[in-house]
Coordinates of C-alpha atoms and ligand atoms in Angstrom, one line a residue:
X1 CA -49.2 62.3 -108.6
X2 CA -45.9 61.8 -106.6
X3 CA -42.5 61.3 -107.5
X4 CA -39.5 60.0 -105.3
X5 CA -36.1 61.3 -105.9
X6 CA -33.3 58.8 -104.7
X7 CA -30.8 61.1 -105.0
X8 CA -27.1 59.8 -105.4
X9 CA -26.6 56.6 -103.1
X10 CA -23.9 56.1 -104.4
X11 CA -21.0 54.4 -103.1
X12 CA -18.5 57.3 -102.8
X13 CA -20.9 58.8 -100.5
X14 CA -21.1 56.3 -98.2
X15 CA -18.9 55.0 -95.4
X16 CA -15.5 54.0 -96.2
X17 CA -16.4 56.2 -100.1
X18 CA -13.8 58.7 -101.2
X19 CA -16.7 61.8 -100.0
X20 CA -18.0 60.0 -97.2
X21 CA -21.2 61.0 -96.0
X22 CA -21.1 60.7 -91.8
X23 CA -23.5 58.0 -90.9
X24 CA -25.0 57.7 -94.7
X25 CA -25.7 54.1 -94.7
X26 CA -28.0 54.9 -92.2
X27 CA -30.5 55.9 -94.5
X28 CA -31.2 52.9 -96.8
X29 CA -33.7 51.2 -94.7
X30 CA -36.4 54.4 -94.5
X31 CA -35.3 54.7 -98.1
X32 CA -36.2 51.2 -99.3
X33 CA -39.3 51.2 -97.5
X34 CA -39.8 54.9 -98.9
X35 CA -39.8 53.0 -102.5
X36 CA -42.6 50.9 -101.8
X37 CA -45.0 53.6 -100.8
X38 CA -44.5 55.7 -104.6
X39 CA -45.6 54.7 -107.8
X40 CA -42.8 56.7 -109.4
X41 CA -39.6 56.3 -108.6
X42 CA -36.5 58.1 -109.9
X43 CA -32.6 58.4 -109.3
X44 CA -30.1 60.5 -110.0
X45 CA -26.4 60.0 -110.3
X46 CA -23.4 61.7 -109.7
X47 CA -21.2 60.6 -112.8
X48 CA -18.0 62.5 -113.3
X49 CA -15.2 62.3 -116.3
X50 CA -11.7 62.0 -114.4
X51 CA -10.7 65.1 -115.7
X52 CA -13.9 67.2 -113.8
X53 CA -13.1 70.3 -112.6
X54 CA -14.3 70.1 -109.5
X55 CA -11.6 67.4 -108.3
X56 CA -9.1 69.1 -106.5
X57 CA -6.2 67.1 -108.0
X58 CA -7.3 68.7 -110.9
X59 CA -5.7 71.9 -109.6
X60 CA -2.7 72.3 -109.2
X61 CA -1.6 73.2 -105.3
X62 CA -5.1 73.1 -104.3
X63 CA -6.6 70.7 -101.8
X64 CA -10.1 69.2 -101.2
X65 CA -12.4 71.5 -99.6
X66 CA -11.2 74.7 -100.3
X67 CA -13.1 77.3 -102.4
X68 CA -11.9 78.9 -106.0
X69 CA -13.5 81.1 -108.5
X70 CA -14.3 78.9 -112.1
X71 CA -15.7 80.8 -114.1
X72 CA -17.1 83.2 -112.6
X73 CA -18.5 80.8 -109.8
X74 CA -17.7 80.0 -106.6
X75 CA -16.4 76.3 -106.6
X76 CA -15.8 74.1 -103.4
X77 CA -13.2 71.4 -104.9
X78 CA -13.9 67.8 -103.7
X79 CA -12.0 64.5 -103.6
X80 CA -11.9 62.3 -107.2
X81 CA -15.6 60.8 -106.8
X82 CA -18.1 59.3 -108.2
X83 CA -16.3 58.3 -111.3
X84 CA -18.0 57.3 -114.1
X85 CA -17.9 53.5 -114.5
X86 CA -16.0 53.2 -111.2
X87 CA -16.9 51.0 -108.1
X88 CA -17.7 54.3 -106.0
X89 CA -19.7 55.6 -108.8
X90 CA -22.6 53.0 -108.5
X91 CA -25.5 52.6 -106.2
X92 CA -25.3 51.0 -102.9
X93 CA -25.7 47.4 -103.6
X94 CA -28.1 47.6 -100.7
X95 CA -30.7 50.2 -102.1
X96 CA -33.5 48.2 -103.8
X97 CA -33.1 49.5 -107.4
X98 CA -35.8 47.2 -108.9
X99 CA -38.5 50.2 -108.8
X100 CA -36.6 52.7 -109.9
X101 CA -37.8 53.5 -113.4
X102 CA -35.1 56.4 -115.1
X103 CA -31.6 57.7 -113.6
X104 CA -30.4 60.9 -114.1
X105 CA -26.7 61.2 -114.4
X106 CA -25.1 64.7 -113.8
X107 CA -21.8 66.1 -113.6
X108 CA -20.9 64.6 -117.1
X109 CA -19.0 67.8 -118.4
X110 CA -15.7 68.1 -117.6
X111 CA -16.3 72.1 -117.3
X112 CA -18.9 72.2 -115.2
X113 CA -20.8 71.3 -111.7
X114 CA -24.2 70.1 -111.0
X115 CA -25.6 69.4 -107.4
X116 CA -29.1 69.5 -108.3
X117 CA -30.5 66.9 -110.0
X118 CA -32.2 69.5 -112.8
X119 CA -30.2 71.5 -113.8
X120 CA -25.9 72.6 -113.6
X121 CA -25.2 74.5 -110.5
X122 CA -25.0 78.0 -113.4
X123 CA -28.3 76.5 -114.5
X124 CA -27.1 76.6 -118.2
X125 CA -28.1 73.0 -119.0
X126 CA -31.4 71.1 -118.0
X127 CA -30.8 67.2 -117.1
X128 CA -34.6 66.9 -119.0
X129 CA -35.9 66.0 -115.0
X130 CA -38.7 68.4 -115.2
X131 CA -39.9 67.7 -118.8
X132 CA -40.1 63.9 -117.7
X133 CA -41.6 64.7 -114.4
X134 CA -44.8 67.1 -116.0
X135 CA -44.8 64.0 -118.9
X136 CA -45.5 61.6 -116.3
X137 CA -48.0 63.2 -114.6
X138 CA -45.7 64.5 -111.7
X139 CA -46.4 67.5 -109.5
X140 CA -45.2 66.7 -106.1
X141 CA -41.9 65.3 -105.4
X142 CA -40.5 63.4 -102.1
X143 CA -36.5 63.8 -102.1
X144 CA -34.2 61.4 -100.0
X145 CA -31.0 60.6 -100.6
X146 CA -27.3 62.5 -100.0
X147 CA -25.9 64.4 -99.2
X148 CA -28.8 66.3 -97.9
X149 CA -27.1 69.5 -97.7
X150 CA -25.9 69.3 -101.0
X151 CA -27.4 67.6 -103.5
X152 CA -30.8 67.0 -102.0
X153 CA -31.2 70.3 -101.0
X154 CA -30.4 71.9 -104.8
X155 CA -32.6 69.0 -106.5
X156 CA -35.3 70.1 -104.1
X157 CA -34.9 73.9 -104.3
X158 CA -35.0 73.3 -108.4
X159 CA -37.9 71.2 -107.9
X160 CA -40.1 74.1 -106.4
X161 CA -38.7 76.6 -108.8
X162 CA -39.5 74.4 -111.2
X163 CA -43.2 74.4 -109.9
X164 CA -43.5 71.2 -108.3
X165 CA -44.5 70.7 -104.3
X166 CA -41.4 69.2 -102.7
X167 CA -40.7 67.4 -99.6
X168 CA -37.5 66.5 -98.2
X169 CA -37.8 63.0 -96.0
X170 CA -35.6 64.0 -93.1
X171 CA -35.0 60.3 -91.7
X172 CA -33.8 58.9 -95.4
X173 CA -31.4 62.0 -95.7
X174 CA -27.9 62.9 -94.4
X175 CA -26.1 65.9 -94.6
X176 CA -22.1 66.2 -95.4
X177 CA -22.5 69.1 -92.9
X178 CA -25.0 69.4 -90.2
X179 CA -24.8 73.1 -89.6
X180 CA -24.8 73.9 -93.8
X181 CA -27.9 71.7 -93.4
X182 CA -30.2 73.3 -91.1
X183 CA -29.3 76.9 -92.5
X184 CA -30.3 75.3 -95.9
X185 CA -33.0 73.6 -94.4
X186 CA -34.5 77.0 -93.2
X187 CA -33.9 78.6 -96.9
X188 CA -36.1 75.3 -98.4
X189 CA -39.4 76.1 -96.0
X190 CA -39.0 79.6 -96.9
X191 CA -39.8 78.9 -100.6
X192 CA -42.2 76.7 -99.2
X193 CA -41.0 73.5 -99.0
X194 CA -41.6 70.8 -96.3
X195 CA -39.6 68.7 -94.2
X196 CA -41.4 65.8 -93.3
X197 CA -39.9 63.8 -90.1
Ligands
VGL1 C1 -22.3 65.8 -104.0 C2 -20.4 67.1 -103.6 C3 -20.0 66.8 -104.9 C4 -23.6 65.3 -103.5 C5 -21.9 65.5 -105.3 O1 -24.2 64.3 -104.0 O2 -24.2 65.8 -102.5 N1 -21.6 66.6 -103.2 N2 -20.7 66.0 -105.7
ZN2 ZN1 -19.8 65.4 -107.5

């Protein structure tokens, strides 16, 4: 049975969003026919407290985009996104939502990151995605969504660790960064995922 991930449409990361995804409301029509086709459909959502430390004005002297050491971790910082119970927080009011049975928030602790929709980006704490994936009768997931070198491609490299088939839908994802994208791209077949046109 197959699962589709619709992984943070959200309107931060789309045009005129505070992390703006180039072109990423190009995606919603393959992804809203992509819905009709699956009898499981899923979401996740970014969903950040204010204080989250991966906002750069949470820093001081530091500025989107660069690259610190939290914890022990490599950390880009980002913009103030996807804030929970803000207007850039929720979906695009133009993906059809109707299908879409659970949502996965992530990014809730202040303290810590998570791209993937499974687990944290130190993979310390499970969203419960997998548990409710195997409950449901789920071993093959199809992932579109944004940004695909980001958050699509960590929710789809946890899904094969995680022991599920996984294909990322190239024409309903796009990538903050279109170079990160194909390395990532190449690092997701090697593990023996697909990439289906
Ligand atoms: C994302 C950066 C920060 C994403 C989320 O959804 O790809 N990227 N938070
Ligand atoms: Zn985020």
């Amino acid at each position: 049975m197959q699962a589709l991930i619709l992984v943070d449409i959200q309107q931060d990361f789309l045009p005129g969003g505070a992390l703006a995804v180039p072109n990423g409301d190009s995606i919603i029509p393959a992804v809203n026919e992509l819905i009709a086709d699956y009898p499981l459909v899923i979401a996740t959502q970014d969903w950040h407290p204010v204080n989250h430390m991966s906002f750069a004005v949470n820093h001081h002297g530091r500025k989107p985009f660069e690259v610190i050491e939290w914890k022990g971790m490599q950390q880009t910082l980002w913009p103030v996104h996807c804030v929970q119970n803000s207007p850039g927080a929720e979906f695009s009011p133009l993906l059809q939502t109707d299908k879409v049975e659970a949502i996965f928030r992530k990014g809730t602790d202040p303290d810590i990151d998570s791209y993937s929709g499974f687990f944290d980006n130190g993979h310390l704490k499970s969203t419960g995605l997998a548990g409710y994936l195997r409950e449901k009768g789920v071993d093959e997931v199809a992932l579109a969504g944004l940004a695909g070198d980001i958050c699509v491609f960590y929710t789809a490299m946890d899904a094969l660790e995680q022991g599920f088939r996984a294909t990322i839908i190239r024409k309903a994802v796009q990538p903050l960064n279109e170079k990160d994208f194909e390395t990532r791209m190449q690092q997701f077949l090697a593990r023996g995922g697909r990439v289906l046109a």
